[in-house]
């Protein structure tokens, strides 16, 4: 996993930097439609990169339609009028390249007959269905104001109170000023990016990391740099080097049960990350969405740091219901103030007060702890069974996670996980191939499996058939 | 309302352009922290504006903390490290200037004892409480998948089908490819702005218009130009002039029961707006949130144009429940595709499937039409009563709206509505003063009243007392 990462990351980063530099000039209209781009040789010299890096970058910009090549006379800014923001690699969903959007769309829009070991959620019958229905019935009897109004700008007080209690248990001293609710965990991260990033900034992510981080950062038109992820967290030496070299504005990570690897941040690595970031401008965003799947709590950046340069986000989609749609941000009070304004401007408020009420109802009782204990017990068994069955196909976990529902696995030598995913989807099985998680695109031989969706024998039959090709 | 608008708009626009030009260079790091800004004289010449315009613009940038003046040596880009996006005028909510955020926060976060004629929603006891509770009880019995999963990328099929039927009734031929659900009406507009705008673009809005349009556009760092609004829509001559002069990317409006004026777009004006935009690059966004408050349907841009260069958005917050949080976008299929990707990247999906189900349940029965008929009848009476009572205080409606719950009123000569709002909030009454709706800031003498919150005699007592000062 690690060999070659750093040099590949560096090359990919240089190309991304050129793309971002030109893209930024087009976005800010410093380069207007019809303008000629700098010559490859001249631009390479001015950026201190090789001409081939610039060629690669111009090709990417041309593929995105931002510039066009004119035979014999160089590259020009396109003048096709409006340039809507293009995020996915291909236009039609069916012909889509296997990029982060491919996995999202295939998983979200697949009909019920499709098997989805590539998806990021538990099957409905693993979720606390009875508790959820009880919470909804209780909602039907609640206050009329709650059912009619937008709700307060920071979201349900009941749910915020419960969350503050949970933060305190983790050793994070936070008051009401440190917390706000959002429409989802993803929206929480999106608000933070809008608040702290400007086009052209650099953001550090784990390589591999949750694929939608990359999709989201693409929407923010920032340069993304990956740090190789090890079984105890990001590679600290690379983290320190990159921090000094590119001064990223944000580092986004999962500390507990990292997506997709299932790894856990060690106390030593956590401590060194915070020290490396101290004094600089880098803010650390800790997405704690899988926290409650841990058998016992591990080290958290937010707990070590105390919400100074760490922002904590989370949601309830993995443990209670993804249908309710509710997330949260815990951060410095002055940032929460600004983020609340931003949420008013862009969503006129936070999550549905009805959704927050349902989540608060489910978290408040003792049933939640029991539900999670049961889930964790079940997942220990299913992770082991899945690993055994995959092993028979020559597919081996990179590590044995302490919790959660993902196994990050190495496919047999020479197998391309993107091709496996394309072939499997034709057989009604949605998989999550390695490269959608990897900014350096060097996880071709990896695949993330959601063990809760690996109980159907047909998944293994399709995998075996596809691997045989 | 109209006199002086065009010249004021032009002056305000020039200052905004200079602010946007400098802000864009700082955002793109073309001007780095510590860099000296161009001299006022030189920059005025290069932008073709007067030195006083540049002085005004630099002062605004300094007030926002982006640049700082150094005595005797000019202006420099601030180097305070991170510059989080600052939207509101003042830091602490209590000391806030009366800007769009002031009204939002005062209305959303006020406790139940506060009276809110400045808010943008109906009292809970005007809303279909029983139907809402029935819909929630029905949700408690619905499919487990619906209660647990994220839902499809375009949102609930049941609700989209109902919306397509309603679009067809309006004469808008739209298929499933033209429609997607969003977390809210505001989020619908935000997605469109992210999709079609780049920092530095120009956007046209009505003057006055819904105050949160301005807050939202500020988050997008675009230049905003206002077109004076007349009783039959935007002033067409100005619209045409501005379209040619500044080539805006978007024009955002409410056609039916315009917020805050209550005016209705006439067929002639609609036709001329579309003709003016034809052939250019301007896209028209029609926010139809108050549609169902009309006694009978008026002309819609989307119906005349057929979702070619018009995008329709809407939500159910004013008619059914703001707590459910659900909006929609109807647009060209290729744009919907891109907007769906953007919604995946930034929110991992649309509205809560539970919320959409509740809304679909309420829209499906015959009860909705009856509820709206009753609301409209009630509002006719309450609008008239409110106008009479305000008239006794020398407060006169600008026009008599065909429907809805707003009255846009002129205060007695010489009264500053911002001062009235500040004084009234101290007495427990939240008002919506004219200038929060006006990009040119020339609605000082106007106030928007929500008639459904004007039944308490205390509102008039406070108004009378404040006006007497």
PDB file of N, CA and C in Angstrom, chain B residues 359-391:
ATOM      1  N   UNK B 359     -44.599  15.123   3.187  1.00  0.00           N
ATOM      2  CA  UNK B 359     -45.111  16.134   2.250  1.00  0.00           C
ATOM      3  C   UNK B 359     -45.971  15.472   1.170  1.00  0.00           C
ATOM      4  N   UNK B 360     -45.491  14.352   0.622  1.00  0.00           N
ATOM      5  CA  UNK B 360     -46.245  13.661  -0.438  1.00  0.00           C
ATOM      6  C   UNK B 360     -47.604  13.227   0.087  1.00  0.00           C
ATOM      7  N   UNK B 361     -47.631  12.714   1.311  1.00  0.00           N
ATOM      8  CA  UNK B 361     -48.894  12.254   1.914  1.00  0.00           C
ATOM      9  C   UNK B 361     -49.885  13.410   2.016  1.00  0.00           C
ATOM     10  N   UNK B 362     -49.375  14.587   2.392  1.00  0.00           N
ATOM     11  CA  UNK B 362     -50.268  15.736   2.570  1.00  0.00           C
ATOM     12  C   UNK B 362     -50.739  16.319   1.238  1.00  0.00           C
ATOM     13  N   UNK B 363     -49.889  16.248   0.229  1.00  0.00           N
ATOM     14  CA  UNK B 363     -50.261  16.796  -1.083  1.00  0.00           C
ATOM     15  C   UNK B 363     -51.224  15.872  -1.823  1.00  0.00           C
ATOM     16  N   UNK B 364     -51.139  14.580  -1.518  1.00  0.00           N
ATOM     17  CA  UNK B 364     -51.863  13.590  -2.324  1.00  0.00           C
ATOM     18  C   UNK B 364     -53.375  13.675  -2.132  1.00  0.00           C
ATOM     19  N   UNK B 365     -53.838  13.926  -0.923  1.00  0.00           N
ATOM     20  CA  UNK B 365     -55.277  13.910  -0.679  1.00  0.00           C
ATOM     21  C   UNK B 365     -55.948  15.181  -1.166  1.00  0.00           C
ATOM     22  N   UNK B 366     -57.279  15.213  -1.083  1.00  0.00           N
ATOM     23  CA  UNK B 366     -58.023  16.416  -1.466  1.00  0.00           C
ATOM     24  C   UNK B 366     -57.908  17.483  -0.388  1.00  0.00           C
ATOM     25  N   UNK B 367     -57.391  17.091   0.787  1.00  0.00           N
ATOM     26  CA  UNK B 367     -57.311  18.015   1.923  1.00  0.00           C
ATOM     27  C   UNK B 367     -56.451  19.235   1.642  1.00  0.00           C
ATOM     28  N   UNK B 368     -55.444  19.062   0.797  1.00  0.00           N
ATOM     29  CA  UNK B 368     -54.524  20.171   0.549  1.00  0.00           C
ATOM     30  C   UNK B 368     -55.236  21.343  -0.107  1.00  0.00           C
ATOM     31  N   UNK B 369     -56.036  21.038  -1.164  1.00  0.00           N
ATOM     32  CA  UNK B 369     -56.771  22.115  -1.837  1.00  0.00           C
ATOM     33  C   UNK B 369     -57.691  22.856  -0.869  1.00  0.00           C
ATOM     34  N   UNK B 370     -58.384  22.064  -0.026  1.00  0.00           N
ATOM     35  CA  UNK B 370     -59.294  22.671   0.941  1.00  0.00           C
ATOM     36  C   UNK B 370     -58.535  23.566   1.920  1.00  0.00           C
ATOM     37  N   UNK B 371     -57.398  23.062   2.387  1.00  0.00           N
ATOM     38  CA  UNK B 371     -56.557  23.839   3.311  1.00  0.00           C
ATOM     39  C   UNK B 371     -56.152  25.165   2.673  1.00  0.00           C
ATOM     40  N   UNK B 372     -55.740  25.119   1.411  1.00  0.00           N
ATOM     41  CA  UNK B 372     -55.275  26.342   0.749  1.00  0.00           C
ATOM     42  C   UNK B 372     -56.434  27.300   0.496  1.00  0.00           C
ATOM     43  N   UNK B 373     -57.580  26.760   0.116  1.00  0.00           N
ATOM     44  CA  UNK B 373     -58.758  27.631  -0.084  1.00  0.00           C
ATOM     45  C   UNK B 373     -59.088  28.386   1.196  1.00  0.00           C
ATOM     46  N   UNK B 374     -59.068  27.644   2.286  1.00  0.00           N
ATOM     47  CA  UNK B 374     -59.387  28.244   3.577  1.00  0.00           C
ATOM     48  C   UNK B 374     -58.353  29.313   3.950  1.00  0.00           C
ATOM     49  N   UNK B 375     -57.077  28.973   3.733  1.00  0.00           N
ATOM     50  CA  UNK B 375     -56.004  29.928   4.023  1.00  0.00           C
ATOM     51  C   UNK B 375     -56.192  31.204   3.210  1.00  0.00           C
ATOM     52  N   UNK B 376     -56.474  31.046   1.931  1.00  0.00           N
ATOM     53  CA  UNK B 376     -56.617  32.217   1.054  1.00  0.00           C
ATOM     54  C   UNK B 376     -57.770  33.097   1.511  1.00  0.00           C
ATOM     55  N   UNK B 377     -58.907  32.435   1.868  1.00  0.00           N
ATOM     56  CA  UNK B 377     -60.067  33.194   2.337  1.00  0.00           C
ATOM     57  C   UNK B 377     -59.715  33.998   3.586  1.00  0.00           C
ATOM     58  N   UNK B 378     -59.064  33.311   4.511  1.00  0.00           N
ATOM     59  CA  UNK B 378     -58.676  33.931   5.767  1.00  0.00           C
ATOM     60  C   UNK B 378     -57.719  35.106   5.519  1.00  0.00           C
ATOM     61  N   UNK B 379     -56.808  34.921   4.586  1.00  0.00           N
ATOM     62  CA  UNK B 379     -55.797  35.955   4.330  1.00  0.00           C
ATOM     63  C   UNK B 379     -56.402  37.194   3.681  1.00  0.00           C
ATOM     64  N   UNK B 380     -57.411  37.020   2.841  1.00  0.00           N
ATOM     65  CA  UNK B 380     -58.083  38.176   2.239  1.00  0.00           C
ATOM     66  C   UNK B 380     -58.579  39.090   3.364  1.00  0.00           C
ATOM     67  N   UNK B 381     -59.249  38.473   4.327  1.00  0.00           N
ATOM     68  CA  UNK B 381     -59.803  39.226   5.446  1.00  0.00           C
ATOM     69  C   UNK B 381     -58.696  39.871   6.296  1.00  0.00           C
ATOM     70  N   UNK B 382     -57.684  39.069   6.627  1.00  0.00           N
ATOM     71  CA  UNK B 382     -56.637  39.563   7.530  1.00  0.00           C
ATOM     72  C   UNK B 382     -55.775  40.628   6.849  1.00  0.00           C
ATOM     73  N   UNK B 383     -55.556  40.495   5.544  1.00  0.00           N
ATOM     74  CA  UNK B 383     -54.813  41.548   4.832  1.00  0.00           C
ATOM     75  C   UNK B 383     -55.563  42.876   4.919  1.00  0.00           C
ATOM     76  N   UNK B 384     -56.905  42.801   4.707  1.00  0.00           N
ATOM     77  CA  UNK B 384     -57.697  44.029   4.722  1.00  0.00           C
ATOM     78  C   UNK B 384     -57.702  44.661   6.109  1.00  0.00           C
ATOM     79  N   UNK B 385     -57.937  43.817   7.127  1.00  0.00           N
ATOM     80  CA  UNK B 385     -57.945  44.323   8.508  1.00  0.00           C
ATOM     81  C   UNK B 385     -56.618  44.957   8.887  1.00  0.00           C
ATOM     82  N   UNK B 386     -55.538  44.266   8.508  1.00  0.00           N
ATOM     83  CA  UNK B 386     -54.203  44.766   8.862  1.00  0.00           C
ATOM     84  C   UNK B 386     -53.939  46.108   8.175  1.00  0.00           C
ATOM     85  N   UNK B 387     -54.306  46.179   6.881  1.00  0.00           N
ATOM     86  CA  UNK B 387     -54.103  47.431   6.145  1.00  0.00           C
ATOM     87  C   UNK B 387     -54.863  48.566   6.826  1.00  0.00           C
ATOM     88  N   UNK B 388     -56.099  48.285   7.259  1.00  0.00           N
ATOM     89  CA  UNK B 388     -56.908  49.311   7.940  1.00  0.00           C
ATOM     90  C   UNK B 388     -56.228  49.776   9.221  1.00  0.00           C
ATOM     91  N   UNK B 389     -55.776  48.798  10.015  1.00  0.00           N
ATOM     92  CA  UNK B 389     -55.188  49.154  11.307  1.00  0.00           C
ATOM     93  C   UNK B 389     -53.858  49.895  11.120  1.00  0.00           C
ATOM     94  N   UNK B 390     -53.076  49.476  10.127  1.00  0.00           N
ATOM     95  CA  UNK B 390     -51.798  50.164   9.878  1.00  0.00           C
ATOM     96  C   UNK B 390     -52.044  51.587   9.393  1.00  0.00           C
ATOM     97  N   UNK B 391     -53.107  51.717   8.583  1.00  0.00           N
ATOM     98  CA  UNK B 391     -53.443  53.014   8.008  1.00  0.00           C
ATOM     99  C   UNK B 391     -53.679  54.055   9.111  1.00  0.00           C
TER     100      UNK B 391
END
